[in-house]
Amino acid sequence: MDLKNKHIIVLGAGSSGQAAAALALREGADVSVHDSRDTITGFSEEVVCVPKATVATGEDSKCDLLVLSPGIDGETDFVKAYANNAAEMIGEIELGYRFYEGKIIAITGTNGKTTTTELVDRILNHNGISCHPCGNYGEPFTRLPLLEEPPAVAALEVSSFQLETIKDFHPDVVIWLNFSADHMDRYPTLEAYKEAKLRVFTNLTDEDDVVIRAGEDVGELTATISTFSTEDDADYTLDDGWINCGGERIIDLSITRLRGLHNAENVMAAFAACSSLGVKAADANEALRGFAPPLHRCELVRTLDGVEYINDSKATNLHALESALRSQCRPIVLIAGGKQKGLDYSEVIPRLQSTTKSIIVFGEISDQLVVTFNPISATVPTRKVATLENAITAASVMAAHGDTVLFSPGTSSFDMYSGYEERGDSFRNIVNNLK
């Protein structure tokens, strides 16, 4: 792709926009960055920054290429105003693909993407294959072509938002972890959300590899498929703490610090993808020794008076909440709630009945949760509180020796926090200050 002397507008001044602008600038483009925020910082003097951008700004702007940051909805009038005056519109992932020359393992799914991305990164680097986590986790993908020595493999976590704006993007391996309802505040239907996810397969051929959870419906694929599951027949299965393949034990999960069936599946998916690049099971087994999950993902904060406090703030949808409930082996006092995203929490009631002794809810969605969980209130009582600190205080009183206080919200945090990281950090700090 030749960008020399082309006029590029990058829409969005966050980290993805900064990386995209830097790459376009290196390729000789004339670069502008537009954002609706009041001020724009973090760009070189060669980049023209246009803050307080509006629909009118877009209508008055023309460019050879419009690069859209993933957090911006392409269906808004704001974006359409720019797109109408652009010769081509792509996303930051597509721009990175056009200049990155290494192999790509694309990791997608509703839940588990970040842990699986870290696992792929760890396994490959341990085995002498340079790898870099990027995309929706780690650095923006467009930073990789700018590195003095770009890695041989990109462990690329891709969200539905990022996949909306791909065109030629063609990974060598795709990991499809799972699919369930999420982001219903952005997509009009569940089918629309899934269609965005399925775009990851658009350009695959029979020379590519796909790693997929057994039972997932992704349509017809020409690529070579490997399956994994802790529940159904698959190429990779779980038996007594070991991952099996072809009837042979290959990875001992006890050498890691991962907990729960969902993390066992993440390991299966990561190894299957790395195996397609030549990594042997014994070497992957050694690479995983001592591996701990990322922060905010079923993170054990502390044990106090025999009660475990688990930070699962990354659980921003119901599939993640159910996975967290399924992963625990002690009675649960659940803390849930946050932003209203249009999710139906009644789906998790059967799991709550079998795992949970009480529920504490807070946030924008708390009133709805009280109503939703009312049918099980006789056996699993629900209490509404105003803040996360109130929730932790209440949970510490309700929980008995041998219980788990599980903070797994089941929705996003933007009603009260800047993101799940701030929310999880707040949980950790409050728990660590309990006496």
CSV table of C-alpha atoms in Angstrom, one decimal:
chain,number,residue,atom,x,y,z
A,1,MET,CA,0.0,0.0,0.0
A,2,ASP,CA,1.5,3.3,-1.1
A,3,LEU,CA,0.6,6.2,1.3
A,4,LYS,CA,3.3,8.6,0.0
A,5,ASN,CA,1.8,12.1,-0.3
A,6,LYS,CA,-1.7,10.8,0.4
A,7,HIS,CA,-4.0,12.7,2.7
A,8,ILE,CA,-4.9,10.5,5.7
A,9,ILE,CA,-7.5,11.3,8.4
A,10,VAL,CA,-7.3,9.2,11.6
A,11,LEU,CA,-10.6,9.4,13.5
A,12,GLY,CA,-9.9,9.0,17.2
A,13,ALA,CA,-7.0,10.3,19.2
A,14,GLY,CA,-6.5,7.4,21.6
A,15,SER,CA,-3.6,4.9,21.6
A,16,SER,CA,-4.8,3.2,18.4
A,17,GLY,CA,-5.1,6.5,16.7
A,18,GLN,CA,-1.7,7.6,17.8
A,19,ALA,CA,-0.1,4.4,16.4
A,20,ALA,CA,-2.0,4.6,13.1
A,21,ALA,CA,-0.9,8.2,12.7
A,22,ALA,CA,2.7,7.3,13.3
A,23,LEU,CA,2.6,4.5,10.8
A,24,ALA,CA,1.0,6.6,8.1
A,25,LEU,CA,3.4,9.4,8.8
A,26,ARG,CA,6.4,7.0,8.4
A,27,GLU,CA,5.0,5.9,5.0
A,28,GLY,CA,5.0,9.5,3.8
A,29,ALA,CA,1.4,10.5,4.2
A,30,ASP,CA,0.0,13.8,5.1
A,31,VAL,CA,-1.8,13.0,8.4
A,32,SER,CA,-4.6,14.7,10.3
A,33,VAL,CA,-6.2,13.4,13.5
A,34,HIS,CA,-9.8,14.3,14.3
A,35,ASP,CA,-11.5,13.7,17.6
A,36,SER,CA,-14.6,15.1,19.3
A,37,ARG,CA,-12.7,15.7,22.6
A,38,ASP,CA,-11.8,19.2,23.5
A,39,THR,CA,-8.0,18.8,23.3
A,40,ILE,CA,-5.7,16.3,21.5
A,41,THR,CA,-2.2,15.5,22.7
A,42,GLY,CA,0.4,12.9,22.2
A,43,PHE,CA,1.2,13.5,18.5
A,44,SER,CA,4.2,14.8,16.7
A,45,GLU,CA,4.3,18.3,15.2
A,46,GLU,CA,3.9,16.9,11.7
A,47,VAL,CA,0.4,15.7,12.5
A,48,VAL,CA,-2.5,18.2,12.2
A,49,CYS,CA,-4.8,17.8,15.2
A,50,VAL,CA,-8.4,18.7,14.9
A,51,PRO,CA,-10.2,18.6,18.3
A,52,LYS,CA,-13.9,19.3,18.9
A,53,ALA,CA,-14.7,17.5,15.6
A,54,THR,CA,-18.4,17.3,14.6
A,55,VAL,CA,-20.6,16.1,11.8
A,56,ALA,CA,-20.0,19.4,10.1
A,57,THR,CA,-16.2,19.0,10.4
A,58,GLY,CA,-16.6,15.6,8.6
A,59,GLU,CA,-18.7,17.1,5.9
A,60,ASP,CA,-16.0,19.7,5.2
A,61,SER,CA,-13.1,17.2,5.2
A,62,LYS,CA,-11.8,15.1,2.3
A,63,CYS,CA,-9.1,12.4,2.4
A,64,ASP,CA,-7.6,9.6,0.4
A,65,LEU,CA,-7.9,7.3,3.4
A,66,LEU,CA,-10.0,7.4,6.6
A,67,VAL,CA,-8.7,5.3,9.4
A,68,LEU,CA,-11.3,4.6,12.1
A,69,SER,CA,-10.3,3.8,15.7
A,70,PRO,CA,-12.2,0.7,17.1
A,71,GLY,CA,-14.0,2.5,19.9
A,72,ILE,CA,-15.9,4.7,17.4
A,73,ASP,CA,-19.1,3.3,16.0
A,74,GLY,CA,-19.0,3.4,12.2
A,75,GLU,CA,-22.8,3.6,11.8
A,76,THR,CA,-23.0,7.1,13.5
A,77,ASP,CA,-23.7,10.3,11.5
A,78,PHE,CA,-20.3,11.5,12.7
A,79,VAL,CA,-18.4,8.8,11.0
A,80,LYS,CA,-20.6,8.7,7.9
A,81,ALA,CA,-19.9,12.4,7.3
A,82,TYR,CA,-16.2,11.7,7.1
A,83,ALA,CA,-16.7,8.4,5.1
A,84,ASN,CA,-18.7,10.2,2.4
A,85,ASN,CA,-15.7,12.3,1.6
A,86,ALA,CA,-13.1,9.5,1.8
A,87,ALA,CA,-11.8,7.5,-1.1
A,88,GLU,CA,-11.5,4.5,1.3
A,89,MET,CA,-12.3,3.8,5.0
A,90,ILE,CA,-10.6,1.1,7.0
A,91,GLY,CA,-9.8,0.4,10.7
A,92,GLU,CA,-6.5,0.5,12.6
A,93,ILE,CA,-6.3,-3.3,12.4
A,94,GLU,CA,-6.6,-3.3,8.6
A,95,LEU,CA,-3.9,-0.5,8.3
A,96,GLY,CA,-1.5,-2.6,10.5
A,97,TYR,CA,-2.1,-5.7,8.4
A,98,ARG,CA,-1.1,-3.9,5.2
A,99,PHE,CA,2.3,-3.2,6.6
A,100,TYR,CA,3.1,-6.0,9.0
A,101,GLU,CA,5.0,-8.9,7.4
A,102,GLY,CA,5.0,-11.6,10.1
A,103,LYS,CA,2.5,-14.3,10.9
A,104,ILE,CA,-0.8,-13.5,12.7
A,105,ILE,CA,-2.6,-15.5,15.3
A,106,ALA,CA,-6.0,-13.7,15.5
A,107,ILE,CA,-7.8,-14.4,18.8
A,108,THR,CA,-11.5,-13.6,19.1
A,109,GLY,CA,-14.6,-14.6,21.1
A,110,THR,CA,-16.8,-13.1,23.7
A,111,ASN,CA,-14.6,-14.1,26.6
A,112,GLY,CA,-11.1,-15.4,27.3
A,113,LYS,CA,-9.4,-13.4,24.6
A,114,THR,CA,-6.8,-11.7,26.8
A,115,THR,CA,-5.7,-14.7,28.8
A,116,THR,CA,-5.4,-16.7,25.5
A,117,THR,CA,-3.4,-13.9,23.9
A,118,GLU,CA,-1.0,-13.9,26.9
A,119,LEU,CA,-0.7,-17.7,26.7
A,120,VAL,CA,0.1,-17.6,23.0
A,121,ASP,CA,2.7,-14.9,23.6
A,122,ARG,CA,4.3,-16.9,26.5
A,123,ILE,CA,4.4,-20.2,24.7
A,124,LEU,CA,5.9,-18.8,21.5
A,125,ASN,CA,8.6,-16.6,23.1
A,126,HIS,CA,9.6,-19.5,25.4
A,127,ASN,CA,10.2,-21.6,22.3
A,128,GLY,CA,12.3,-19.0,20.5
A,129,ILE,CA,9.6,-17.6,18.2
A,130,SER,CA,9.4,-13.9,18.8
A,131,CYS,CA,5.9,-12.8,19.5
A,132,HIS,CA,4.1,-9.6,20.6
A,133,PRO,CA,0.6,-9.3,22.1
A,134,CYS,CA,-1.3,-6.5,20.4
A,135,GLY,CA,-4.7,-5.3,19.2
A,136,ASN,CA,-7.4,-5.1,21.7
A,137,TYR,CA,-4.8,-6.1,24.4
A,138,GLY,CA,-1.2,-4.9,24.6
A,139,GLU,CA,-0.1,-2.4,22.0
A,140,PRO,CA,-2.0,-1.3,19.0
A,141,PHE,CA,-1.3,-3.6,16.0
A,142,THR,CA,0.0,-0.6,13.9
A,143,ARG,CA,2.9,-0.3,16.3
A,144,LEU,CA,4.4,-3.6,15.2
A,145,PRO,CA,5.6,-2.4,11.8
A,146,LEU,CA,7.2,0.6,13.5
A,147,LEU,CA,9.5,-1.6,15.7
A,148,GLU,CA,13.1,-1.8,14.7
A,149,GLU,CA,12.8,-5.6,14.7
A,150,PRO,CA,9.1,-6.6,14.3
A,151,PRO,CA,8.2,-9.9,15.9
A,152,ALA,CA,7.8,-13.1,13.8
A,153,VAL,CA,4.3,-13.5,15.1
A,154,ALA,CA,1.6,-11.2,16.3
A,155,ALA,CA,-0.7,-12.5,19.0
A,156,LEU,CA,-3.6,-10.3,17.9
A,157,GLU,CA,-6.6,-10.0,20.1
A,158,VAL,CA,-9.4,-8.7,17.9
A,159,SER,CA,-12.8,-7.5,19.1
A,160,SER,CA,-16.0,-7.2,17.1
A,161,PHE,CA,-15.4,-3.4,16.9
A,162,GLN,CA,-12.1,-3.9,15.2
A,163,LEU,CA,-13.4,-6.6,12.8
A,164,GLU,CA,-16.1,-4.2,11.5
A,165,THR,CA,-13.6,-2.3,9.5
A,166,ILE,CA,-11.3,-5.0,8.0
A,167,LYS,CA,-11.1,-5.7,4.2
A,168,ASP,CA,-8.0,-7.7,3.2
A,169,PHE,CA,-7.1,-8.8,6.8
A,170,HIS,CA,-5.9,-12.4,6.5
A,171,PRO,CA,-4.5,-14.1,9.7
A,172,ASP,CA,-2.6,-17.3,9.5
A,173,VAL,CA,-4.4,-18.8,12.5
A,174,VAL,CA,-7.7,-17.9,14.0
A,175,ILE,CA,-8.8,-18.8,17.5
A,176,TRP,CA,-12.5,-18.7,18.1
A,177,LEU,CA,-13.1,-19.1,21.8
A,178,ASN,CA,-16.8,-18.8,22.3
A,179,PHE,CA,-19.8,-16.6,21.5
A,180,SER,CA,-22.5,-15.1,23.7
A,181,ALA,CA,-24.5,-11.9,24.0
A,182,ASP,CA,-22.5,-8.7,24.6
A,183,HIS,CA,-22.3,-5.1,23.4
A,184,MET,CA,-26.0,-5.0,22.9
A,185,ASP,CA,-25.8,-1.3,23.5
A,186,ARG,CA,-23.9,-1.0,20.3
A,187,TYR,CA,-25.4,-3.7,18.1
A,188,PRO,CA,-29.2,-3.7,17.1
A,189,THR,CA,-29.4,-7.6,17.4
A,190,LEU,CA,-27.4,-10.5,18.6
A,191,GLU,CA,-27.1,-11.6,15.0
A,192,ALA,CA,-25.5,-8.3,14.0
A,193,TYR,CA,-22.9,-8.8,16.8
A,194,LYS,CA,-22.1,-12.3,15.7
A,195,GLU,CA,-21.8,-11.2,12.1
A,196,ALA,CA,-19.2,-8.7,13.1
A,197,LYS,CA,-17.2,-11.4,14.9
A,198,LEU,CA,-17.5,-13.8,12.0
A,199,ARG,CA,-15.7,-11.4,9.8
A,200,VAL,CA,-12.4,-12.8,11.2
A,201,PHE,CA,-12.9,-15.8,8.8
A,202,THR,CA,-13.7,-13.7,5.7
A,203,ASN,CA,-10.4,-14.1,3.9
A,204,LEU,CA,-9.2,-17.5,5.1
A,205,THR,CA,-8.2,-20.3,2.7
A,206,ASP,CA,-7.5,-24.0,3.0
A,207,GLU,CA,-3.9,-23.2,3.9
A,208,ASP,CA,-5.0,-21.5,7.1
A,209,ASP,CA,-5.7,-23.0,10.6
A,210,VAL,CA,-8.8,-22.4,12.8
A,211,VAL,CA,-9.0,-23.4,16.5
A,212,ILE,CA,-12.5,-23.4,17.7
A,213,ARG,CA,-14.5,-24.5,20.7
A,214,ALA,CA,-16.5,-27.7,19.9
A,215,GLY,CA,-20.1,-26.9,19.3
A,216,GLU,CA,-19.7,-23.3,18.1
A,217,ASP,CA,-21.6,-22.5,15.0
A,218,VAL,CA,-19.5,-20.4,12.7
A,219,GLY,CA,-20.7,-21.7,9.3
A,220,GLU,CA,-18.7,-23.5,6.6
A,221,LEU,CA,-15.0,-23.0,6.7
A,222,THR,CA,-12.3,-24.2,4.2
A,223,ALA,CA,-9.4,-23.9,6.7
A,224,THR,CA,-8.0,-26.8,8.8
A,225,ILE,CA,-10.0,-27.0,12.0
A,226,SER,CA,-8.9,-28.1,15.5
A,227,THR,CA,-11.5,-28.3,18.3
A,228,PHE,CA,-11.3,-28.0,22.1
A,229,SER,CA,-13.7,-28.4,25.0
A,230,THR,CA,-13.9,-29.4,28.7
A,231,GLU,CA,-17.4,-30.7,28.2
A,232,ASP,CA,-17.8,-32.3,24.7
A,233,ASP,CA,-15.8,-34.5,22.4
A,234,ALA,CA,-13.0,-32.6,20.8
A,235,ASP,CA,-9.4,-32.8,19.6
A,236,TYR,CA,-8.3,-31.3,22.9
A,237,THR,CA,-10.1,-32.3,26.1
A,238,LEU,CA,-9.6,-32.3,29.9
A,239,ASP,CA,-9.0,-35.3,32.1
A,240,ASP,CA,-8.0,-35.1,35.8
A,241,GLY,CA,-6.1,-31.8,35.5
A,242,TRP,CA,-4.4,-32.7,32.2
A,243,ILE,CA,-5.1,-31.5,28.7
A,244,ASN,CA,-5.3,-34.5,26.4
A,245,CYS,CA,-4.9,-34.7,22.6
A,246,GLY,CA,-5.5,-37.9,20.7
A,247,GLY,CA,-5.8,-39.9,24.0
A,248,GLU,CA,-2.4,-38.6,25.2
A,249,ARG,CA,-1.8,-36.4,28.2
A,250,ILE,CA,0.2,-33.3,27.0
A,251,ILE,CA,-0.1,-30.4,29.4
A,252,ASP,CA,-0.3,-30.5,33.2
A,253,LEU,CA,-2.5,-27.6,34.3
A,254,SER,CA,-1.3,-28.0,37.9
A,255,ILE,CA,2.0,-26.3,37.0
A,256,THR,CA,0.1,-23.1,36.3
A,257,ARG,CA,-1.8,-20.8,38.6
A,258,LEU,CA,-4.9,-20.9,36.3
A,259,ARG,CA,-8.2,-21.8,37.9
A,260,GLY,CA,-11.4,-23.0,36.4
A,261,LEU,CA,-12.6,-24.9,33.3
A,262,HIS,CA,-12.7,-21.8,31.2
A,263,ASN,CA,-9.0,-21.3,31.7
A,264,ALA,CA,-8.3,-24.9,30.8
A,265,GLU,CA,-10.0,-24.2,27.5
A,266,ASN,CA,-7.9,-21.1,27.0
A,267,VAL,CA,-4.8,-23.2,27.4
A,268,MET,CA,-6.1,-25.7,24.9
A,269,ALA,CA,-6.8,-23.0,22.3
A,270,ALA,CA,-3.5,-21.3,22.8
A,271,PHE,CA,-1.5,-24.6,22.5
A,272,ALA,CA,-3.4,-25.7,19.4
A,273,ALA,CA,-2.6,-22.4,17.7
A,274,CYS,CA,1.1,-22.6,18.7
A,275,SER,CA,1.2,-26.2,17.6
A,276,SER,CA,0.3,-25.1,14.1
A,277,LEU,CA,3.5,-23.1,14.1
A,278,GLY,CA,5.6,-26.1,15.1
A,279,VAL,CA,5.6,-25.9,19.0
A,280,LYS,CA,5.8,-29.3,20.7
A,281,ALA,CA,3.6,-30.2,23.7
A,282,ALA,CA,6.6,-30.8,26.0
A,283,ASP,CA,8.0,-27.3,25.3
A,284,ALA,CA,4.6,-25.7,25.8
A,285,ASN,CA,4.2,-27.5,29.1
A,286,GLU,CA,7.5,-26.1,30.3
A,287,ALA,CA,6.6,-22.6,29.0
A,288,LEU,CA,3.4,-22.6,31.1
A,289,ARG,CA,5.0,-23.4,34.4
A,290,GLY,CA,3.9,-20.8,37.0
A,291,PHE,CA,1.7,-18.9,34.5
A,292,ALA,CA,-0.9,-16.7,36.3
A,293,PRO,CA,-4.0,-15.2,34.8
A,294,PRO,CA,-4.0,-11.4,34.0
A,295,LEU,CA,-5.3,-9.0,36.6
A,296,HIS,CA,-9.0,-8.7,36.9
A,297,ARG,CA,-9.7,-12.2,35.6
A,298,CYS,CA,-10.6,-14.5,38.5
A,299,GLU,CA,-7.7,-12.9,40.3
A,300,LEU,CA,-7.4,-14.1,43.9
A,301,VAL,CA,-6.8,-10.9,45.9
A,302,ARG,CA,-6.5,-12.3,49.4
A,303,THR,CA,-7.9,-14.8,51.8
A,304,LEU,CA,-9.2,-13.3,55.0
A,305,ASP,CA,-10.8,-15.3,57.9
A,306,GLY,CA,-11.0,-18.3,55.6
A,307,VAL,CA,-12.9,-16.3,52.9
A,308,GLU,CA,-11.4,-15.9,49.4
A,309,TYR,CA,-11.9,-12.6,47.6
A,310,ILE,CA,-11.9,-13.0,43.8
A,311,ASN,CA,-11.5,-10.0,41.4
A,312,ASP,CA,-13.2,-10.8,38.1
A,313,SER,CA,-13.9,-7.2,37.0
A,314,LYS,CA,-13.2,-8.2,33.4
A,315,ALA,CA,-16.5,-10.1,33.4
A,316,THR,CA,-18.4,-7.5,31.4
A,317,ASN,CA,-21.0,-9.9,30.0
A,318,LEU,CA,-23.1,-12.9,31.1
A,319,HIS,CA,-20.9,-15.6,29.6
A,320,ALA,CA,-17.9,-14.4,31.6
A,321,LEU,CA,-20.1,-14.2,34.7
A,322,GLU,CA,-21.3,-17.8,34.2
A,323,SER,CA,-17.7,-19.0,33.5
A,324,ALA,CA,-16.6,-17.4,36.8
A,325,LEU,CA,-19.4,-19.0,38.7
A,326,ARG,CA,-18.6,-22.4,37.1
A,327,SER,CA,-14.9,-22.0,38.0
A,328,GLN,CA,-15.4,-21.8,41.8
A,329,CYS,CA,-15.5,-24.8,44.1
A,330,ARG,CA,-16.7,-23.0,47.3
A,331,PRO,CA,-20.0,-21.4,48.2
A,332,ILE,CA,-20.2,-18.0,46.6
A,333,VAL,CA,-21.3,-14.6,47.7
A,334,LEU,CA,-21.6,-12.8,44.4
A,335,ILE,CA,-21.1,-9.0,43.8
A,336,ALA,CA,-22.6,-8.0,40.4
A,337,GLY,CA,-23.9,-5.0,38.6
A,338,GLY,CA,-22.8,-1.9,36.6
A,339,LYS,CA,-23.9,-0.3,33.4
A,340,GLN,CA,-27.2,-1.1,31.7
A,341,LYS,CA,-26.2,-2.9,28.5
A,342,GLY,CA,-29.5,-4.6,27.7
A,343,LEU,CA,-28.4,-8.1,28.9
A,344,ASP,CA,-30.9,-10.7,30.2
A,345,TYR,CA,-29.5,-11.9,33.6
A,346,SER,CA,-32.2,-14.5,33.9
A,347,GLU,CA,-30.0,-16.7,31.8
A,348,VAL,CA,-27.6,-17.2,34.7
A,349,ILE,CA,-30.3,-18.1,37.3
A,350,PRO,CA,-29.8,-21.9,37.0
A,351,ARG,CA,-26.0,-21.4,37.6
A,352,LEU,CA,-26.7,-19.0,40.5
A,353,GLN,CA,-29.0,-21.6,42.2
A,354,SER,CA,-26.3,-24.3,42.1
A,355,THR,CA,-23.3,-22.2,43.2
A,356,THR,CA,-24.4,-19.1,45.1
A,357,LYS,CA,-25.6,-18.4,48.6
A,358,SER,CA,-26.4,-14.7,48.3
A,359,ILE,CA,-26.1,-11.8,45.8
A,360,ILE,CA,-25.2,-8.2,46.3
A,361,VAL,CA,-26.0,-5.8,43.4
A,362,PHE,CA,-25.0,-2.2,42.7
A,363,GLY,CA,-24.8,0.3,39.9
A,364,GLU,CA,-27.1,1.4,37.1
A,365,ILE,CA,-28.5,-2.0,36.6
A,366,SER,CA,-29.1,-2.8,40.2
A,367,ASP,CA,-32.9,-2.3,40.3
A,368,GLN,CA,-33.3,-4.6,37.3
A,369,LEU,CA,-31.2,-7.3,38.9
A,370,VAL,CA,-33.3,-7.2,42.1
A,371,VAL,CA,-36.4,-7.9,40.0
A,372,THR,CA,-34.7,-10.5,37.8
A,373,PHE,CA,-33.4,-12.5,40.8
A,374,ASN,CA,-36.6,-12.2,42.8
A,375,PRO,CA,-37.8,-15.8,41.8
A,376,ILE,CA,-34.8,-17.3,43.6
A,377,SER,CA,-34.8,-14.9,46.6
A,378,ALA,CA,-36.0,-17.5,49.0
A,379,THR,CA,-32.8,-19.6,48.6
A,380,VAL,CA,-30.4,-17.0,47.1
A,381,PRO,CA,-31.3,-13.6,48.6
A,382,THR,CA,-30.4,-10.4,46.7
A,383,ARG,CA,-29.4,-7.2,48.4
A,384,LYS,CA,-29.0,-3.8,46.7
A,385,VAL,CA,-26.3,-1.3,47.8
A,386,ALA,CA,-25.1,2.0,46.5
A,387,THR,CA,-21.4,1.5,45.9
A,388,LEU,CA,-18.8,-1.1,45.5
A,389,GLU,CA,-17.4,-0.4,48.9
A,390,ASN,CA,-20.8,-1.0,50.4
A,391,ALA,CA,-21.0,-4.2,48.5
A,392,ILE,CA,-17.7,-5.5,49.8
A,393,THR,CA,-18.6,-4.5,53.3
A,394,ALA,CA,-21.9,-6.4,53.1
A,395,ALA,CA,-20.2,-9.4,51.4
A,396,SER,CA,-17.6,-9.7,54.2
A,397,VAL,CA,-20.5,-9.9,56.7
A,398,MET,CA,-22.5,-12.5,54.7
A,399,ALA,CA,-19.5,-14.7,53.9
A,400,ALA,CA,-18.5,-17.5,56.2
A,401,HIS,CA,-15.3,-19.4,56.6
A,402,GLY,CA,-14.8,-21.5,53.5
A,403,ASP,CA,-16.8,-19.2,51.2
A,404,THR,CA,-15.8,-17.1,48.2
A,405,VAL,CA,-16.7,-13.5,47.7
A,406,LEU,CA,-16.7,-13.3,43.9
A,407,PHE,CA,-16.7,-9.9,42.2
A,408,SER,CA,-18.0,-10.8,38.7
A,409,PRO,CA,-20.2,-7.9,37.5
A,410,GLY,CA,-21.6,-9.4,34.3
A,411,THR,CA,-21.7,-6.0,32.6
A,412,SER,CA,-19.4,-3.1,31.9
A,413,SER,CA,-18.3,-0.4,34.3
A,414,PHE,CA,-18.9,2.9,32.6
A,415,ASP,CA,-21.8,3.9,34.9
A,416,MET,CA,-19.3,4.5,37.7
A,417,TYR,CA,-15.7,3.8,36.4
A,418,SER,CA,-13.5,4.6,33.5
A,419,GLY,CA,-13.2,0.9,32.7
A,420,TYR,CA,-13.0,-2.6,34.2
A,421,GLU,CA,-9.4,-2.0,35.2
A,422,GLU,CA,-10.3,1.0,37.5
A,423,ARG,CA,-13.2,-1.0,38.8
A,424,GLY,CA,-11.0,-4.0,39.6
A,425,ASP,CA,-8.3,-1.9,41.1
A,426,SER,CA,-11.0,-0.3,43.4
A,427,PHE,CA,-12.2,-3.8,44.4
A,428,ARG,CA,-8.6,-4.9,45.2
A,429,ASN,CA,-7.8,-1.8,47.2
A,430,ILE,CA,-11.0,-2.0,49.3
A,431,VAL,CA,-10.5,-5.7,50.0
A,432,ASN,CA,-6.8,-5.3,51.0
A,433,ASN,CA,-7.9,-2.7,53.5
A,434,LEU,CA,-10.5,-5.0,55.2
A,435,LYS,CA,-9.6,-5.8,58.8
